[in-house]
């Protein structure tokens, strides 16, 4: 009777004679809505509800109840039923609930999609890297994120300080609350206090309305103070008070505003050095350094270069409709030999340019067009070797790199005569063969 009425109203309807058949059907294909009685042969309505919620929790389940089973209906609601429909069924009530259930599911899906979309647009970019150094950073971030501790991120320009600060917010229970960024270097000195704390109407000439500051906007969420090393001494004391007491006044205001804000700060300057030069308050420095996280420059974690390059090639190839594009082995090697003074940001820009300049499906070294020369000017080992990990790991990596170079050079000098090469290197023929194979020199 229900099926006939619903079909007449334009819905496509499938029926099941008992609980087992119903479960087979919902497992076999997705429906938009399930309507079920509580008492059924073989499997109860509650069990169907439970299984449906496991398969897809967004599908609404409408429960029909006879007089006297109200307790079970309440139980069903607790377990996620959309609503219940008393029997005998009133058709207009049925249509009302069906419409509402379908509408709610549509909104739910839309919401999930919008959230995913927003995540893609504004959310955390994926953090790429497999070096021991970046894994340590990621590990520390995961440990500190759920706490309310103030975090200080340090590292050269382009190492990913902003990405990691967003990750901290996303991994905290504040993730659905605001993430407010203030770039202390970008705001003129005279305006930074206004920006951070806001002001009352008429607090100075030109203050025509009340302004709500960033600390207030970040209430319940996270405030990210980027380039905190540029913050003027006079403002530092007020920032310290917010960290310690979570309280401040708007400029020209008497009322004390109480907030609950988590602070993450970043700088590419040496704050200790600024403290020594009396350009940064020592008390604020100590307060910020409760949980310092240093992001090493890319040249000290060379094993991240390839995965990052790969990630950006895929990303820009997709955006520019150049599917199938990849880095040539020579280009990948050139990237590994470069010191990347601009770190990940420079690498990202280099790849974007490379994707645009490349013909065919390969990015060649000449498409990358970066300052290769730079490496030759420096004899600093940090520019040549991946310095991440323990001393033993670094030594082993360096020894292998040197061996590989030396063997290749000897092979070239002897025109790939292996007996002669082994003699030149002072190793047995067998040792040489093993090493040639291990280093992939054939
Ligand atoms: N590990 C990583 N994985 C993926 N992308 C990264 C990573 N690190 C950095 N990036 C990307 O590199 C760019 C620079 O990162 P970010 O802006 O976080 O650097 P920064 O340390 O804040 O630099 P600056 O001090 O110049 O502001 C961004 O586009 C970011 O998405
Ligand atoms: Mg930044």
PDB file of N, CA and C in Angstrom, residues 15 21 25 47 72 99 110 220 262 264 284 363 372:
ATOM      1  N   UNK A  15      10.760  -2.902  -2.740  1.00  0.00           N
ATOM      2  CA  UNK A  15      10.256  -3.446  -1.479  1.00  0.00           C
ATOM      3  C   UNK A  15      10.988  -4.725  -1.104  1.00  0.00           C
ATOM      4  N   UNK A  21      16.145  -9.956   3.325  1.00  0.00           N
ATOM      5  CA  UNK A  21      16.098  -9.474   1.941  1.00  0.00           C
ATOM      6  C   UNK A  21      16.425  -7.977   1.900  1.00  0.00           C
ATOM      7  N   UNK A  25      19.438  -6.125  -0.151  1.00  0.00           N
ATOM      8  CA  UNK A  25      19.208  -5.044  -1.122  1.00  0.00           C
ATOM      9  C   UNK A  25      20.026  -3.796  -0.804  1.00  0.00           C
ATOM     10  N   UNK A  47      17.952  -3.643  13.586  1.00  0.00           N
ATOM     11  CA  UNK A  47      19.158  -4.219  12.975  1.00  0.00           C
ATOM     12  C   UNK A  47      19.390  -3.660  11.579  1.00  0.00           C
ATOM     13  N   UNK A  72      10.750   1.545  21.843  1.00  0.00           N
ATOM     14  CA  UNK A  72      11.657   1.079  20.781  1.00  0.00           C
ATOM     15  C   UNK A  72      11.915   2.180  19.757  1.00  0.00           C
ATOM     16  N   UNK A  99       9.745  13.717   2.283  1.00  0.00           N
ATOM     17  CA  UNK A  99      10.315  14.932   1.693  1.00  0.00           C
ATOM     18  C   UNK A  99      11.416  15.517   2.548  1.00  0.00           C
ATOM     19  N   UNK A 110      25.562  18.085   0.390  1.00  0.00           N
ATOM     20  CA  UNK A 110      26.038  19.371  -0.109  1.00  0.00           C
ATOM     21  C   UNK A 110      27.064  19.949   0.863  1.00  0.00           C
ATOM     22  N   UNK A 220      38.193  31.311  20.644  1.00  0.00           N
ATOM     23  CA  UNK A 220      37.893  29.871  20.518  1.00  0.00           C
ATOM     24  C   UNK A 220      38.747  29.196  19.444  1.00  0.00           C
ATOM     25  N   UNK A 262      44.349  30.211  21.007  1.00  0.00           N
ATOM     26  CA  UNK A 262      45.621  29.506  20.984  1.00  0.00           C
ATOM     27  C   UNK A 262      46.567  30.254  20.047  1.00  0.00           C
ATOM     28  N   UNK A 264      49.992  30.561  17.737  1.00  0.00           N
ATOM     29  CA  UNK A 264      51.117  29.955  17.026  1.00  0.00           C
ATOM     30  C   UNK A 264      51.871  31.116  16.397  1.00  0.00           C
ATOM     31  N   UNK A 284      58.871  37.696  26.482  1.00  0.00           N
ATOM     32  CA  UNK A 284      58.017  37.179  25.404  1.00  0.00           C
ATOM     33  C   UNK A 284      58.724  36.033  24.686  1.00  0.00           C
ATOM     34  N   UNK A 363      59.834  17.151 -18.492  1.00  0.00           N
ATOM     35  CA  UNK A 363      60.448  18.420 -18.094  1.00  0.00           C
ATOM     36  C   UNK A 363      61.955  18.202 -18.099  1.00  0.00           C
ATOM     37  N   UNK A 372      71.817  27.060 -11.388  1.00  0.00           N
ATOM     38  CA  UNK A 372      72.653  25.895 -11.083  1.00  0.00           C
ATOM     39  C   UNK A 372      74.011  26.310 -10.526  1.00  0.00           C
TER      40      UNK A 372
END
